[in-house]
XYZ file of C-alpha atoms in Angstrom:
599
model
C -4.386 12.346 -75.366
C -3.952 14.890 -72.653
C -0.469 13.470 -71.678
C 0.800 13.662 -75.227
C 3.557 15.375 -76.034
C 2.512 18.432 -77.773
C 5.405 21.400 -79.229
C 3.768 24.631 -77.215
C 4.721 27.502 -78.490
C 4.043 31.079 -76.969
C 4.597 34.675 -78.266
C 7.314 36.206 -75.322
C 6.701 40.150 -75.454
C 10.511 40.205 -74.504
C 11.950 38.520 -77.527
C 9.089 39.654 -80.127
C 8.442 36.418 -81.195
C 6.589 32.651 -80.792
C 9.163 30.605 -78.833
C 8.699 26.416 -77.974
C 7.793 26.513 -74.557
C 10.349 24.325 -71.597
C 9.800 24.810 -68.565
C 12.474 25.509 -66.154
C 11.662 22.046 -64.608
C 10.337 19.672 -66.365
C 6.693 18.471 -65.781
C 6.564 21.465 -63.761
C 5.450 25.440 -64.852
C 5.511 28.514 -62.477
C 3.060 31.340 -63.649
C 2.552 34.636 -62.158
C -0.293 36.865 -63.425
C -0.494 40.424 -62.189
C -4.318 40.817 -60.460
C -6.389 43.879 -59.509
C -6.344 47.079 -57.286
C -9.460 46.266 -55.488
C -11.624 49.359 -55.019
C -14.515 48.811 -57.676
C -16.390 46.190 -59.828
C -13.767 44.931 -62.465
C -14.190 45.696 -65.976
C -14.588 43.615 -69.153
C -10.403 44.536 -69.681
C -9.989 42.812 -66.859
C -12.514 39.850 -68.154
C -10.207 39.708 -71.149
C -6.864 39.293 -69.363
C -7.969 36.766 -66.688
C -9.987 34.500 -69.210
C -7.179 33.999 -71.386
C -4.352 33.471 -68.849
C -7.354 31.076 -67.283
C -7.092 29.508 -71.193
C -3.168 29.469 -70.333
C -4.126 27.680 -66.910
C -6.030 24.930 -67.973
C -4.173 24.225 -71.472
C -1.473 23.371 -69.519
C -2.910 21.235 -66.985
C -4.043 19.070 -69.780
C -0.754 19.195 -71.355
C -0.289 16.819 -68.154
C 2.087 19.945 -66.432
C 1.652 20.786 -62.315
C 1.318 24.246 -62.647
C 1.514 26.615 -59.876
C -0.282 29.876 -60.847
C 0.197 33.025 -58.524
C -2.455 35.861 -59.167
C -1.838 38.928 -57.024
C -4.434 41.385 -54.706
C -3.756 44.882 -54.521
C -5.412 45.926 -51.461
C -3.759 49.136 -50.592
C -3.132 51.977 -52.772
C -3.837 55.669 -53.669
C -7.010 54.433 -55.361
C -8.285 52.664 -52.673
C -8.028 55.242 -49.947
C -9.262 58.086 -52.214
C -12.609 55.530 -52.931
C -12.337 55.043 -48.772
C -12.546 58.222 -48.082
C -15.084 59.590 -50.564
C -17.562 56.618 -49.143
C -16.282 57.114 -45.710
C -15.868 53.816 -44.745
C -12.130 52.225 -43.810
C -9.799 51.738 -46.590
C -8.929 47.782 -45.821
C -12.764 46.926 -45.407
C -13.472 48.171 -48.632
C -10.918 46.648 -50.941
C -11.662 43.398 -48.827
C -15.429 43.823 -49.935
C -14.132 44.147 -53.788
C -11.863 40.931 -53.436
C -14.663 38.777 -52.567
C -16.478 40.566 -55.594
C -13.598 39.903 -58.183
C -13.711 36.413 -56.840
C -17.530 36.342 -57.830
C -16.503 37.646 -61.433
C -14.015 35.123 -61.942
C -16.367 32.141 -60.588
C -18.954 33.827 -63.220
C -16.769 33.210 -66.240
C -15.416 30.154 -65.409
C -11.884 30.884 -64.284
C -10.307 28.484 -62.165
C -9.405 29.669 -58.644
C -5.340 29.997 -58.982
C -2.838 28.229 -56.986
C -2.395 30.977 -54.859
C -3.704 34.758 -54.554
C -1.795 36.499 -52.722
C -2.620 40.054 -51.094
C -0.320 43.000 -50.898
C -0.964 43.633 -46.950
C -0.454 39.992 -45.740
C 3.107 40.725 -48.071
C 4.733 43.465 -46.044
C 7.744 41.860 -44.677
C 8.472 40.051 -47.872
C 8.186 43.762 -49.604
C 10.706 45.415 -47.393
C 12.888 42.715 -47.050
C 12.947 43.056 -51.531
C 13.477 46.674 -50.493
C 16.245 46.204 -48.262
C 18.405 44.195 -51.054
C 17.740 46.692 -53.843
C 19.477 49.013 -51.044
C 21.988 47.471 -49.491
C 23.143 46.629 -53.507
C 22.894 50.765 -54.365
C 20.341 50.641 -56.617
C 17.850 53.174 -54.073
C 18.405 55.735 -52.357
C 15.847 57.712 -49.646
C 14.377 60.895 -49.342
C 12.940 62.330 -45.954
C 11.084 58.462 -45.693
C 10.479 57.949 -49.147
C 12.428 54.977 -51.063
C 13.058 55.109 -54.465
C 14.694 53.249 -57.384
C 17.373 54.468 -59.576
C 16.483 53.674 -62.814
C 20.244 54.919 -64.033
C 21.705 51.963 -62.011
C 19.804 49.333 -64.083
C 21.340 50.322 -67.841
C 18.918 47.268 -69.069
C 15.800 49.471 -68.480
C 13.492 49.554 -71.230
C 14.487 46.300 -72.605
C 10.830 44.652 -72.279
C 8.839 47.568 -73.642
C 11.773 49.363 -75.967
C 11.285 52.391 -74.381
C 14.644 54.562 -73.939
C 15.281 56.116 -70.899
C 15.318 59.578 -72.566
C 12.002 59.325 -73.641
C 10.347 58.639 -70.388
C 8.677 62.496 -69.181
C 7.933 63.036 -65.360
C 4.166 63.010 -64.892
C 3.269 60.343 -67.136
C 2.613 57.497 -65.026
C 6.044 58.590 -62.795
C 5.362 60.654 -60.248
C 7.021 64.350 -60.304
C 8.950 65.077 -57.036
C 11.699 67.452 -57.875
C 13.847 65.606 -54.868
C 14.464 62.592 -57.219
C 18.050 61.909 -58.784
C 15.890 61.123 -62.382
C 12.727 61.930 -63.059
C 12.012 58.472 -64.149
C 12.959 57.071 -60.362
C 9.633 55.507 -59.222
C 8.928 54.673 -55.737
C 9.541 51.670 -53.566
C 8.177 52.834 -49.863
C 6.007 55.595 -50.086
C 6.362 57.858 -46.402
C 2.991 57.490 -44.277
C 0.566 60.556 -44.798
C -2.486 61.464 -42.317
C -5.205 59.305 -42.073
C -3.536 56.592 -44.310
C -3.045 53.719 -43.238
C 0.799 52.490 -42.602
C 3.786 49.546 -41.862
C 6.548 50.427 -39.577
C 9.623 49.877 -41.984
C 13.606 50.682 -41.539
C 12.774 54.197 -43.000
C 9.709 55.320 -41.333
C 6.418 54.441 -41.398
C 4.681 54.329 -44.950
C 3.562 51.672 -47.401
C 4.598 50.531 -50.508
C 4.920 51.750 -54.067
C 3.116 49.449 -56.399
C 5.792 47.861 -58.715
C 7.698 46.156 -55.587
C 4.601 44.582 -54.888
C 4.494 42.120 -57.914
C 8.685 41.394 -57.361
C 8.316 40.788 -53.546
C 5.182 37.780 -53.840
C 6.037 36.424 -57.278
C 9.870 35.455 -55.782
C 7.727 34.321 -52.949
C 5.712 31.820 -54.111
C 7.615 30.992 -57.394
C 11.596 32.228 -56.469
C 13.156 34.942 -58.304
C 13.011 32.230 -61.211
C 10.162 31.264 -63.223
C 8.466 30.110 -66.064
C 6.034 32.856 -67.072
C 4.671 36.420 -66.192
C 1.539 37.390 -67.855
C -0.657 40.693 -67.458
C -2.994 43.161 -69.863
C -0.303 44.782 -72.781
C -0.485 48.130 -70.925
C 1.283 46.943 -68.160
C 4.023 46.448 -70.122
C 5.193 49.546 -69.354
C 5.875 50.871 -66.938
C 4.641 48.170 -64.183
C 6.278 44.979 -66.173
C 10.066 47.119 -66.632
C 9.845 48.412 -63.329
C 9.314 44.676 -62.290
C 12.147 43.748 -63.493
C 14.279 46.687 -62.778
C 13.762 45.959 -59.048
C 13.713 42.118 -59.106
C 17.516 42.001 -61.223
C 18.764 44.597 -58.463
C 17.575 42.402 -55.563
C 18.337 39.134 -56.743
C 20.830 38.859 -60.161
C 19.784 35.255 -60.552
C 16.319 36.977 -60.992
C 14.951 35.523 -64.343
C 11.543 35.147 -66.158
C 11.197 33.346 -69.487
C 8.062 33.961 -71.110
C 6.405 37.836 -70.689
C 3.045 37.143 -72.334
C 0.511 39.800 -72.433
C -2.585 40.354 -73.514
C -4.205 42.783 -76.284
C -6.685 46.044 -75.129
C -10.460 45.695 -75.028
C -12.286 48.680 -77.554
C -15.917 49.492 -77.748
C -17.574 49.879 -80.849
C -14.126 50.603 -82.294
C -13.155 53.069 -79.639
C -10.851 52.269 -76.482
C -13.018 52.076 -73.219
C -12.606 54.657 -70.965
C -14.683 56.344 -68.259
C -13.901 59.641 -70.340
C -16.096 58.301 -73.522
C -18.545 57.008 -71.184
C -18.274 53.368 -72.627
C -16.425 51.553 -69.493
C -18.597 49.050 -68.576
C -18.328 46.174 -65.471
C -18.350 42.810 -66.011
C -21.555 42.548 -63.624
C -23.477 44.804 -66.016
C -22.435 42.424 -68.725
C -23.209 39.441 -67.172
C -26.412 41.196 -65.872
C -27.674 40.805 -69.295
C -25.691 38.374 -70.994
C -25.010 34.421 -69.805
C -21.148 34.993 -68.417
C -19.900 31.868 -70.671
C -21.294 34.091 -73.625
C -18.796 36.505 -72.342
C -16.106 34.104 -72.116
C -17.219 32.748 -75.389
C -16.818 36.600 -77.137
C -13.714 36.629 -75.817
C -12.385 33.732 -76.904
C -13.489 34.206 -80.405
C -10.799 36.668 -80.393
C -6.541 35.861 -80.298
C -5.278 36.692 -76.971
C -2.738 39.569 -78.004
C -5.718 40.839 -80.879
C -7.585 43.766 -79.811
C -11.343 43.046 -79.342
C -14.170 45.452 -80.433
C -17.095 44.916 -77.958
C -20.608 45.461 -79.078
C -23.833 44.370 -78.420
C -24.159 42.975 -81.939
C -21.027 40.664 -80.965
C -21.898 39.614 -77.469
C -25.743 38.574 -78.769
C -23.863 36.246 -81.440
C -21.695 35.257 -78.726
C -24.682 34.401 -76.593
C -26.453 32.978 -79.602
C -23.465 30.418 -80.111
C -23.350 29.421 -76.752
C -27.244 28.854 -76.333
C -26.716 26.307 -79.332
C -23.913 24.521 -78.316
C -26.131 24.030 -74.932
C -29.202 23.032 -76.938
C -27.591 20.605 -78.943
C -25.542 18.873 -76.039
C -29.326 18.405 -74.127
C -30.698 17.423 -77.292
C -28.111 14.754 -77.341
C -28.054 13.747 -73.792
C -32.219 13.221 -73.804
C -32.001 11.536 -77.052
C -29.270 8.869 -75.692
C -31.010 8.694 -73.002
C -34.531 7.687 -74.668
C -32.785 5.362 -77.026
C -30.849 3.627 -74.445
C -34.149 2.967 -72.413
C -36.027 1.957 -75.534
C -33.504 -0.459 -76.779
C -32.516 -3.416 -74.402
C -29.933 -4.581 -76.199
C -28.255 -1.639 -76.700
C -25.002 -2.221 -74.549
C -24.508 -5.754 -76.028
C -25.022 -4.547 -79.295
C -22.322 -4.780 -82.059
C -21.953 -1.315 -83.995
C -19.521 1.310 -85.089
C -19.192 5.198 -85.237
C -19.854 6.102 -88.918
C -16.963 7.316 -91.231
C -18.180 10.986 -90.684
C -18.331 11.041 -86.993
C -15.279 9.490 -86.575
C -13.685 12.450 -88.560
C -15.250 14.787 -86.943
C -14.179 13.436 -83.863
C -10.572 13.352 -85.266
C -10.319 16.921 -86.343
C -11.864 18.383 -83.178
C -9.500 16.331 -81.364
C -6.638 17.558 -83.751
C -7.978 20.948 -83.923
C -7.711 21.980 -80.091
C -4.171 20.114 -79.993
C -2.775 22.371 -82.707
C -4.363 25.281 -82.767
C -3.965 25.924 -78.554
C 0.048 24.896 -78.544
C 0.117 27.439 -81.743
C -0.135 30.813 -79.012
C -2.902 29.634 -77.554
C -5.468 29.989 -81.236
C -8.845 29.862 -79.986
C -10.418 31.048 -82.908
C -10.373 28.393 -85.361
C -11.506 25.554 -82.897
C -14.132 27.704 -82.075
C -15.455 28.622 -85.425
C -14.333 25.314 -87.244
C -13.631 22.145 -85.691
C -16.707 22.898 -83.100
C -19.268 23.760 -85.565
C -18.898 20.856 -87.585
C -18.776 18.396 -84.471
C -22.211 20.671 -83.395
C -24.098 19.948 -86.693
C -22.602 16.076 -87.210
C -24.392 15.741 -83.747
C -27.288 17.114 -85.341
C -27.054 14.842 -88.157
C -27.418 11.806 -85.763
C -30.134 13.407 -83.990
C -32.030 13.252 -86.982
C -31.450 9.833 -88.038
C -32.373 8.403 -84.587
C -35.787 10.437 -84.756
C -36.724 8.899 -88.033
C -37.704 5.277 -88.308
C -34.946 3.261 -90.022
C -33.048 0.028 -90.147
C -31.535 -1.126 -86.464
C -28.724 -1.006 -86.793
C -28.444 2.604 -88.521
C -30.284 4.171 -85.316
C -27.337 1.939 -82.958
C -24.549 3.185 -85.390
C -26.615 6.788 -84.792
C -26.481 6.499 -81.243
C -22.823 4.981 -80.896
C -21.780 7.994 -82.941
C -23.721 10.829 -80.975
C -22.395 9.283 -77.526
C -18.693 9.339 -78.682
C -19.257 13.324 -80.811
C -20.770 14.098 -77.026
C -17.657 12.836 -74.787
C -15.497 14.695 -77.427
C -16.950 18.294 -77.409
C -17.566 18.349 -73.859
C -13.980 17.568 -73.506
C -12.911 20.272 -75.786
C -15.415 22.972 -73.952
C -13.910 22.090 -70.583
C -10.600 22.877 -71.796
C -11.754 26.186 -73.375
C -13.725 26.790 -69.759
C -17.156 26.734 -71.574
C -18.384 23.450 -69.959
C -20.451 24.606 -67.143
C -21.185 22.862 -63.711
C -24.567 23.295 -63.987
C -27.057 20.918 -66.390
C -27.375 21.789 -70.058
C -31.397 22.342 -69.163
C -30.221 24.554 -66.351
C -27.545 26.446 -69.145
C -30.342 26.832 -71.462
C -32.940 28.116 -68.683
C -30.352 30.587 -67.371
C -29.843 32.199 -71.374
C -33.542 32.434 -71.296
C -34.062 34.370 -68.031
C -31.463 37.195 -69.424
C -33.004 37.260 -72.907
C -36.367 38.063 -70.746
C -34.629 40.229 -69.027
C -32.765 42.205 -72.015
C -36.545 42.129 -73.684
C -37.998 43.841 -70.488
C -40.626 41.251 -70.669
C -41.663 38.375 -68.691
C -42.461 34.761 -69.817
C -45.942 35.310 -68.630
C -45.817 38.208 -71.396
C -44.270 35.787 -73.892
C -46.364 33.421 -73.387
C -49.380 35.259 -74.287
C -48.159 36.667 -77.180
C -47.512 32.972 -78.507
C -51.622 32.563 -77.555
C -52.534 35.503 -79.168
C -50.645 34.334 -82.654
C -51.939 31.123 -82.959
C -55.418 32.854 -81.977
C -54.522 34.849 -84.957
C -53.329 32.052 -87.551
C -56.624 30.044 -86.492
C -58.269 33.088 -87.698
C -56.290 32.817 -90.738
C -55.093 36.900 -89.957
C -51.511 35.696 -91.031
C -50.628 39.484 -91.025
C -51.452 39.847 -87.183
C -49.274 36.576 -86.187
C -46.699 37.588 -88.609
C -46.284 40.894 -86.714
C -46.627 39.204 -83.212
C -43.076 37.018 -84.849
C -41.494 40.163 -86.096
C -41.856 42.277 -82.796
C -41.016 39.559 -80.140
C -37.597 39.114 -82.648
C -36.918 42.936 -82.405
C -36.756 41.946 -79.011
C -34.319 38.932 -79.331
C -37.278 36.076 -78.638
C -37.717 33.911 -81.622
C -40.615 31.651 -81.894
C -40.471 27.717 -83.323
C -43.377 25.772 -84.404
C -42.894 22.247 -83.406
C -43.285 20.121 -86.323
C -46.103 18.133 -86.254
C -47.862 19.315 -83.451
C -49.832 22.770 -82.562
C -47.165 23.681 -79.841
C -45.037 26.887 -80.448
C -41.828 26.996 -78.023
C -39.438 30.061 -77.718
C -35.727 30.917 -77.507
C -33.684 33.723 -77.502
C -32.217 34.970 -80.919
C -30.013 37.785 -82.001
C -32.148 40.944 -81.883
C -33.167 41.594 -85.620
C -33.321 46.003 -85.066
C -30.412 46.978 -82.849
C -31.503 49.799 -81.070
C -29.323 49.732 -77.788
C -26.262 51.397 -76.771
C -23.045 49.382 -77.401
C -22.802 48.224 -73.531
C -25.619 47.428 -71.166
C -28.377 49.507 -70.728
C -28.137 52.118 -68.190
C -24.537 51.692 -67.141
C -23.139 53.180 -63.508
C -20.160 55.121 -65.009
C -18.437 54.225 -61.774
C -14.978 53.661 -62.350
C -15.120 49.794 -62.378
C -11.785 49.889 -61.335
C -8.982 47.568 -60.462
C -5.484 47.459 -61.627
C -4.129 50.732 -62.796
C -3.779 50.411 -66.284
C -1.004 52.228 -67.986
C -1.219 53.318 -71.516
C 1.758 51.739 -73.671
C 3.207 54.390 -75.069
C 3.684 55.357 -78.390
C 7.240 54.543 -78.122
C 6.857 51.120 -77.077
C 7.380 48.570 -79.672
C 4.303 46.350 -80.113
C 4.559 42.953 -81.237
C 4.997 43.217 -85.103
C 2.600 40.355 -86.365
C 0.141 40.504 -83.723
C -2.614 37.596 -85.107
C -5.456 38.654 -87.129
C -8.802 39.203 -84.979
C -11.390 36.116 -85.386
C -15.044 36.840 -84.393
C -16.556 33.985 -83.135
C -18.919 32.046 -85.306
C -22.461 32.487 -85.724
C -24.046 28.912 -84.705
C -24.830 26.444 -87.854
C -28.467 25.993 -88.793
C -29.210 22.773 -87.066
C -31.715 20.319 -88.131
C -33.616 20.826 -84.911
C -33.518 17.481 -83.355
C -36.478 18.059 -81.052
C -38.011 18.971 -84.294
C -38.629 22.248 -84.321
C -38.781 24.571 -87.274
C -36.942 28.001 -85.858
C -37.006 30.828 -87.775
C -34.008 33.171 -87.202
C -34.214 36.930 -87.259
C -32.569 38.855 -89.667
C -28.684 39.400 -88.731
C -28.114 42.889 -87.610
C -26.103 45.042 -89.818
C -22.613 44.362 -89.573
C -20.512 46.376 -87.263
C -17.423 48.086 -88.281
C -14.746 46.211 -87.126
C -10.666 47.221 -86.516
C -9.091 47.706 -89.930
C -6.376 44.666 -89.069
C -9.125 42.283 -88.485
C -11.665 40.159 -90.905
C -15.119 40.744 -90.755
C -17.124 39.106 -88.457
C -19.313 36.068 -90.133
C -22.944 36.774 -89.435
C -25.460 34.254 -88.627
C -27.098 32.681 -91.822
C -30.215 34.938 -92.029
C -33.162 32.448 -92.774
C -35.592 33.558 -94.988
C -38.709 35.081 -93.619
C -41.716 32.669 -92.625
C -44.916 33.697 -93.673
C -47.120 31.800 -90.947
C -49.615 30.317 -93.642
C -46.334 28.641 -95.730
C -46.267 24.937 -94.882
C -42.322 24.559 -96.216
C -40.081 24.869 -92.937
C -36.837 27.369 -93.676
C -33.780 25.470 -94.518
């Protein structure tokens, strides 16, 4: 399967359209994703961007391609000695100490380590060396130990972002120095200052400007040609034209054929900013939410759509996820009991039913043709998955009721074979965790405790105190005790046929929080400067439609519990270009003396 042919196709910001991908070489692809200025926590926009070129990563590696993927450091710049010197503490221990933390991020959500990650100060001879060519072929000039491009000896400027050069106004992301030949020139080598730190260089000492960074270790590691160049839409322009501004003057064989970037994150419909008071870390995320729901929200969304974060979409996120978990351990315990119980089991003759076998298919199909069509997460996620998820379900059902032999082997063949499948698919979406399903499931529950301020000692007792009061036939009281620990995002399940009550976490049924963790630091949770596109700058023109993911089917509990689920909170606003997010199926409300499960 995974060394299939398959007709990628990718949307290149440069050409404004979906183009088949080829590789340079074939077999082979060279990636280079711009990284982070390391002086904070990184944000959820950075989340965004390195989970989908991650998606870009590992889609390709099961394409059957060697992929060499080059993700940058920035670990000295204006933002990192300002932070220095405002903590007092030295300007290359700190951005060190926020590396090791991005890293920690990035292991969090699942993103593979890349080929390479490169740092700006290991980089300095490369950098002047880039420098160097750009002047010996005219296209910089100096200034009393500053270096700077010439944007008028480049007349392709402004071809990747469709900016004109007359449009571009000093003090908008271009530094205003009245010495420069345009006010557009941006700097290469920036002169040494006090107390900064500094490289010796053919022009004095200083260090450099942070668009020669990206030219000087992408040709590097990858040559001055190369498959793809990814980074967050903003840094379109001016980081991405100033990229190849420099890299064309030092190297005219200098050539990239894909520009892919990714679309902005909002909250609640606004963009975040530290301004609004809504830019949030990914550690405060993650602090609260499971960081595969995370990478699950964020994959429920096109890479180049904008995504509105809210607490009521991460909690369906994290709802999804906890299912998909609970249904894969489900499955594995159940295979396992029925392989123990049935000694003949590997000798015997059976078949995957009809049903399973096109569920199989489909999934199979689904993540084929929806990835190589720009990477379309959405539809495998809310589709193709759900239906594997409750055909899984089905079989779970069949082998806990008594029937005929060979139905509960045809069961069993079928669950084993729906199991290998979406585990495949979740491990190329980056969902499939190291960790056990039990230990997935455990991990949901500790931040659902934690989001509920309560502990399970607390839960616990509550669960006593309800079926004190349904002994006591005070249905009201237990009713309550349901409704209150659901406010909280703890639903309770009656195990059929037994007196045993088990929780799990739920969508909160009254929203009452902020739309980012409680209590945020409104640190800048900083990294890469950002750039805002510009108004000018020509977006692509058919950008997909936003997809929320799914809310989780209502499985036939295979462990046979009867769950009720809270009421789905109201439905958020969401951007005007984008459907409205699908709700989980609200189940009616269980009155604790009613002896008909929900269905």
């Amino acid at each position: 399967m995974a060394n299939e042919k398959v007709e990628f196709q990718v949307y290149n910001s440069m050409t404004r359209q979906k183009e088949v991908f080829i590789p340079k070489e074939p077999g082979k692809v060279k990636m280079y994703v711009c990284g982070v200025t390391s002086y904070d926590y990184s944000h959820i926009g950075h989340a965004r961007a390195y989970v989908a070129f991650d998606l870009l990563y590992r889609y390709l590696k099961y394409l059957g391609y060697e992929v060499m993927y080059v993700r940058n450091f920035t670990d000295v710049d204006d933002k990192i000695i300002r932070r220095a010197n405002e903590l007092g503490e030295d300007p290359t221990a700190l951005s060190g100490r926020y590396c090791q933390e991005f890293l920690k991020d990035m292991d969090d959500l699942q993103c593979l380590q890349p080929t390479h990650q490169p740092r700006v100060t290991e980089h300095m001879e490369q950098i002047k060396e880039m420098i160097a060519k750009i002047m010996a072929n005219g296209c910089a000039y100096t200034i009393n130990g500053d270096v700077y491009f010439s944007v008028d000896s480049f007349p392709e400027y402004g071809r990747l972002s469709g900016r004109k050069l007359e449009d571009n106004r000093a003090g908008e992301r271009v530094e205003v120095d009245s010495r420069k030949k345009n006010p557009a020139d941006f700097a290469l080598w920036k002169s040494a200052k006090p107390g900064e730190p500094s490289w010796e260089s053919p022009w004095g000492p200083g260090r450099p400007g942070w668009h020669i960074e990206c030219s000087a270790m992408s040709a590097h590691y990858l040559t001055h040609s190369f498959d793809i160049h990814g980074g967050g839409m903003d840094l379109t322009f001016p980081h991405h034209e100033n990229e190849i501004a420099q890299s064309c003057s030092a190297c005219q064989e200098s050539n990239i054929s894909y520009w892919m970037h990714n679309g902005f994150v909002n909250i609640d419909d606004e963009k975040m900013s530290k301004s609004l008071g809504n830019f949030f870390t990914i550690r405060e995320v993650t602090r609260l939410y499971h960081p595969l729901a995370l990478r699950y929200f964020l994959l429920g969304n096109h890479y180049r759509s904008p995504v509105n974060y809210s607490i009521s979409q991460i909690e369906i996120a994290s709802e999804s996820v906890f299912y998909i978990y609970q249904t894969l351990l489900d499955s594995e315990e159940a295979l396992s009991a029925f392989q123990q119980g049935t000694e003949t089991a590997k000798n015997a003759k059976g078949r995957v039913t009809p049903q399973a076998q096109e569920c199989i298919n489909k999934l199979r199909n689904e993540l084929k043709t929806k990835l190589s069509d720009d990477l379309h997460t959405p539809t495998i996620l809310n589709a193709a998955l759900q239906e594997a998820l409750k055909q899984m379900n089905s079989c779970l059902t069949i082998l806990k009721k008594k029937q005929q032999k060979q139905q509960h082997l045809s069961a069993s063949l079928s669950l084993t074979e729906l199991l290998k499948e979406v585990k495949a698919v979740l491990d190329v979406l980056g969902l499939l965790a190291g960790s056990t399903s039990a230990e997935v499931l455990q991990q949901f529950k500790q931040r659902a405790l934690k989001r509920a301020e309560l502990t399970e000692e607390d839960v616990l007792h509550a669960i006593e105190e309800r079926a004190l009061a349904r002994k006591n036939k005070d249905f009201a009281r237990s009713d309550q005790i349901r409704t209150d620990l659901a406010a909280k995002g703890i639903s309770l399940m009656d195990i059929t046929g037994t007196t045993e009550t088990a929780w799990r976490p739920c969508v909160r049924s009254i929203q009452e929080q902020p739309a980012a963790p409680a209590q945020p630091k409104k640190s800048a949770a900083a990294v890469q400067e950002q750039p805002v596109a510009p108004s000018q700058q020509k977006q692509p023109s058919a950008a997909p439609q936003q997809e929320q993911p799914a809310a989780p089917a209502q499985p036939k509990k295979s462990a046979a519990a009867v769950q009720e689920q809270p009421v789905a909170p109201s439905q958020q606003k969401q951007p005007s270009a984008a459907p409205q997010q699908e709700q989980p199926a609200a189940a009616p409300a269980q009155q604790d003396h009613t002896t008909v499960p929900p269905q």
